[in-house]
Short mmCIF file of C-alpha atoms in Angstrom, two decimals:
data_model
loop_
_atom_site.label_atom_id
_atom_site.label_comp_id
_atom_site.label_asym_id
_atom_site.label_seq_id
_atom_site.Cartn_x
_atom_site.Cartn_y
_atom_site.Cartn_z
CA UNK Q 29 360.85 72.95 133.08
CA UNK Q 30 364.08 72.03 131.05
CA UNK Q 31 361.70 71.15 128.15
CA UNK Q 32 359.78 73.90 128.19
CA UNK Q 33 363.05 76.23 128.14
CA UNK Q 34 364.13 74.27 125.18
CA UNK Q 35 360.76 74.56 123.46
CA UNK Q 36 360.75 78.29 123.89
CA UNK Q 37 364.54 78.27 122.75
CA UNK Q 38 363.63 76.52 119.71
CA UNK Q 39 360.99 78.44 118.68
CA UNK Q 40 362.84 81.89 119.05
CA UNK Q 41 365.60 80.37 116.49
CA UNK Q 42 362.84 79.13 114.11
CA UNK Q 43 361.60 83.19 113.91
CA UNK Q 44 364.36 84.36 113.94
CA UNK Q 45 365.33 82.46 110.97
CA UNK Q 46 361.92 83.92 109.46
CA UNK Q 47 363.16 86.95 108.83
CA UNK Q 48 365.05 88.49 105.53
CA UNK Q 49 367.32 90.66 106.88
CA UNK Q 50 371.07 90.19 106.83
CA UNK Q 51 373.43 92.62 107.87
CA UNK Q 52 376.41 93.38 105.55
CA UNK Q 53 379.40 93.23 107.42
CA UNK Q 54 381.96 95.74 107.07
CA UNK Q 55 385.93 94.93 106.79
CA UNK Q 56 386.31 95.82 110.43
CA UNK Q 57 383.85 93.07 111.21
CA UNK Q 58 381.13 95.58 112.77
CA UNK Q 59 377.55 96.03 110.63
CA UNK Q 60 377.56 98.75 107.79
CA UNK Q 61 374.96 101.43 108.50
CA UNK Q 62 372.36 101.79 106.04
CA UNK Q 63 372.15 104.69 103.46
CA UNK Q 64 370.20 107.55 104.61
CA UNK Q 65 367.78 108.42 101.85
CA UNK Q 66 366.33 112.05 102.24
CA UNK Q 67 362.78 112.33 100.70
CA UNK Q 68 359.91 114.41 101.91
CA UNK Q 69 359.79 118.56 101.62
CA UNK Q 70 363.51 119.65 101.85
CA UNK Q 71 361.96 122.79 104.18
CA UNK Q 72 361.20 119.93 107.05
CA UNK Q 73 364.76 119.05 107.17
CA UNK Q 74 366.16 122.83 107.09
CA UNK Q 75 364.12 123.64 109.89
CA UNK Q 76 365.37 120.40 111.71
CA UNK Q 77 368.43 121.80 111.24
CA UNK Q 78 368.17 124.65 112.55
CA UNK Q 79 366.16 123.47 115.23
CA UNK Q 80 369.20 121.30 116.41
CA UNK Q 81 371.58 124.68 115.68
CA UNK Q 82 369.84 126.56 117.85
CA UNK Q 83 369.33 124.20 120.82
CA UNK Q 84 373.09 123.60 120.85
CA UNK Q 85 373.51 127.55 120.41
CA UNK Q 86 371.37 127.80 123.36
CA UNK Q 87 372.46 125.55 125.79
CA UNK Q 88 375.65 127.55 125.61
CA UNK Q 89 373.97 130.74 125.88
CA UNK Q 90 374.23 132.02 122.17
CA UNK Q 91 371.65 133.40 120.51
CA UNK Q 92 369.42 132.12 117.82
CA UNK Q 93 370.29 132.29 114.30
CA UNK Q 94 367.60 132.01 111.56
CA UNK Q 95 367.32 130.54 108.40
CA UNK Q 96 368.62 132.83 105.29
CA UNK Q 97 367.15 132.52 101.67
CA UNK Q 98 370.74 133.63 100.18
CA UNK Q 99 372.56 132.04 102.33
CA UNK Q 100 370.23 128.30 102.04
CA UNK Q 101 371.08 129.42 97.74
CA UNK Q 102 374.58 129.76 98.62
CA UNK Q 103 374.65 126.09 100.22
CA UNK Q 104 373.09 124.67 97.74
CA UNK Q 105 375.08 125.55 95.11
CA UNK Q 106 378.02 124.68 96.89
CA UNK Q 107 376.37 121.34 97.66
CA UNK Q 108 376.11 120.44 94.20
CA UNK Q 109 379.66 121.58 92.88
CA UNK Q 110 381.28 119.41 95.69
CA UNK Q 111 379.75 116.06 94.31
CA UNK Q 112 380.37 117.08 90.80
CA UNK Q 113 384.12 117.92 91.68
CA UNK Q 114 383.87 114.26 94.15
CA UNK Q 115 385.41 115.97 96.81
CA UNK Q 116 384.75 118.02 100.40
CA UNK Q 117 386.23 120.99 99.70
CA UNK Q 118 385.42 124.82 100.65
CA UNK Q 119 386.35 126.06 97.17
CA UNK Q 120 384.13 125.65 94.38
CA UNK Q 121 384.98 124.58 91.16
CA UNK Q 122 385.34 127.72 89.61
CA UNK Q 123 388.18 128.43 92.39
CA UNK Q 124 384.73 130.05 94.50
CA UNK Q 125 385.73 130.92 97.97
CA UNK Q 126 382.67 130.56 100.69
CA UNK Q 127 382.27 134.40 100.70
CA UNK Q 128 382.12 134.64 97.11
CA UNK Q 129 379.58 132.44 96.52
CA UNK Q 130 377.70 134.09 99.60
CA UNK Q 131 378.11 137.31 97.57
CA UNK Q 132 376.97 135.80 93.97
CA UNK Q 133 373.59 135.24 95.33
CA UNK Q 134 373.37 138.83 97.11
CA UNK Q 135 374.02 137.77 100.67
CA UNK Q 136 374.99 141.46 102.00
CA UNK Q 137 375.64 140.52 106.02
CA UNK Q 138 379.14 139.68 106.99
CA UNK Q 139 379.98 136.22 106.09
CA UNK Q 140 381.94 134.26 108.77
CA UNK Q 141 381.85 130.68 108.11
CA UNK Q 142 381.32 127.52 106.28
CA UNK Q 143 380.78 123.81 108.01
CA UNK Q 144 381.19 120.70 104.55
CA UNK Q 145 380.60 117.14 104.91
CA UNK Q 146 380.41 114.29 102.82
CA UNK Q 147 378.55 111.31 104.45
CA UNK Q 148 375.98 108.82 104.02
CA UNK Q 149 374.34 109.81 107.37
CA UNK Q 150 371.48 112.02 108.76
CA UNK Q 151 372.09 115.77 109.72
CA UNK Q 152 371.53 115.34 112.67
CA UNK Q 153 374.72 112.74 112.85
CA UNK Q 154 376.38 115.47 110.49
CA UNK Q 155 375.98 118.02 112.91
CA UNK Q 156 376.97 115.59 115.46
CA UNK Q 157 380.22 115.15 113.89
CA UNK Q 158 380.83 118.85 112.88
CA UNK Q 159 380.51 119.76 116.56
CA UNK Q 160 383.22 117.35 117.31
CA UNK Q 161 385.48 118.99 115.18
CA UNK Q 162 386.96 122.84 116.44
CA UNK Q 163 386.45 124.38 112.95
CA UNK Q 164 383.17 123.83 112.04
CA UNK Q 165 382.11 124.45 115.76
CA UNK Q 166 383.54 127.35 115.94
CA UNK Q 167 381.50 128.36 113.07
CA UNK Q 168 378.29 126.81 114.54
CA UNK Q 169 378.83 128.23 117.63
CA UNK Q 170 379.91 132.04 116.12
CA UNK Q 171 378.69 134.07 119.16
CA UNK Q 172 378.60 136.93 115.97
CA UNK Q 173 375.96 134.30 113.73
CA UNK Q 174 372.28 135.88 113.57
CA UNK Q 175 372.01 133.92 110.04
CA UNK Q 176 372.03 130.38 108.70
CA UNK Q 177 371.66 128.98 105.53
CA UNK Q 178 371.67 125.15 104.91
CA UNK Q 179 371.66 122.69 102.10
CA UNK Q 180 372.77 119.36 100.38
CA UNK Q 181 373.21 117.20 97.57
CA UNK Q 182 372.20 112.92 97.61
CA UNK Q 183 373.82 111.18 94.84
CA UNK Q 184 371.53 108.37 93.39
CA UNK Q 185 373.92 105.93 95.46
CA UNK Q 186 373.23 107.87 98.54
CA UNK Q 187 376.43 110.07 99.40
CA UNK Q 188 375.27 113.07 100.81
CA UNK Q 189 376.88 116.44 100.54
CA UNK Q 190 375.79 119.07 103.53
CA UNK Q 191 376.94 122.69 103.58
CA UNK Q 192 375.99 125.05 106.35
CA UNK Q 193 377.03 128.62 106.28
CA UNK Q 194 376.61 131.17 108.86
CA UNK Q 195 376.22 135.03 108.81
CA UNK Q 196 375.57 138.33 110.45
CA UNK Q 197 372.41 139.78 109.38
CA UNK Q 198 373.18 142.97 107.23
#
C-alpha cells in the first residue's frame, strides 16, 4: 500500500512539473493577479455593468437605473483624460468638473455623481471595491439615480481606467 502511495505521489510531482506556469510573486510574498485584458463588444461589458448596478440597487430596494448615451460619452471622455493626465482624479485636464463634462455632451437631467478607479481588475471587482468605499456608494446607491452612464480606458500595459456617472433622467 505504502508503494502504491508513493507511486501515485511521484507521479503527481512529475505533472505537476509538466506544466509552464509560474506565478510571479509579489513583494508581500502572495501571487500577483494577472492583468485583466478587456476585448470583445464594449456594449457586453456596459450592460454587465449595469446588470451588477442594478442587482445591488435592488437588493436594497432602489430602483433601476438605465444606461445613458450622454452620460456612457461623458465617461468615456473622462476615462481617457485620466490616463493621459496618469492620475484618478474627478477633474479633467482642462480643470472639467464631472457636471461639466456631463453638460459638454448635452446630458440635460440633474447630475449627481461620479464613481473613478484606476486598476488592473474586472468591473465587477471595481464595483466591488467602489461599494466598499462611502463615496462612490453613495453615488451608486443615489435613491434619486434613474440614469447611468459607464466607460473606461486599458492602457497597452493593462491599467484600466473606469468612470461611472449617475443621473436623474431630465
Amino acid at each position: 500500500m505504502t508503494r502504491i502511495l508513493s507511486l501515485l505521489m511521484i507521479c503527481f510531482v512529475a505533472l505537476a512539473a509538466c506544466t509552464d506556469s509560474v506565478a510571479t510573486i509579489g513583494a508581500d510574498g502572495r501571487p500577483l493577479p494577472s492583468v485583466y485584458k478587456i476585448r470583445g463588444n464594449p456594449e457586453k461589458l456596459q450592460f454587465r455593468m449595469l446588470d451588477s448596478v442594478n442587482a445591488l440597487r435592488q437588493a436594497s430596494g432602489l430602483q433601476q437605473v438605465q444606461l445613458n448615451s450622454q452620460l456612457n460619452a461623458a465617461a468615456e471622455t473622462h476615462s481617457k483624460d485620466m490616463a493621459r493626465q496618469n492620475r484618478p482624479w474627478h477633474f479633467g485636464s482642462d480643470g472639467s468638473s464631472p457636471l461639466d463634462r456631463a453638460t459638454r455632451v448635452g446630458y440635460f437631467g440633474t447630475f449627481l455623481g461620479e464613481a473613478i478607479s484606476e486598476t488592473y481588475e474586472t468591473e465587477t471587482e471595481t464595483l466591488a471595491a467602489w461599494m466598499q468605499e462611502p463615496g462612490p456608494r453613495a453615488v451608486i446607491m443615489d435613491p434619486k439615480a434613474t440614469q447611468m452612464g459607464f466607460a473606461w480606458h486599458q492602457e497597452n500595459g493593462g491599467k484600466i481606467w473606469w468612470t461611472l456617472e449617475m443621473g436623474t433622467g431630465g
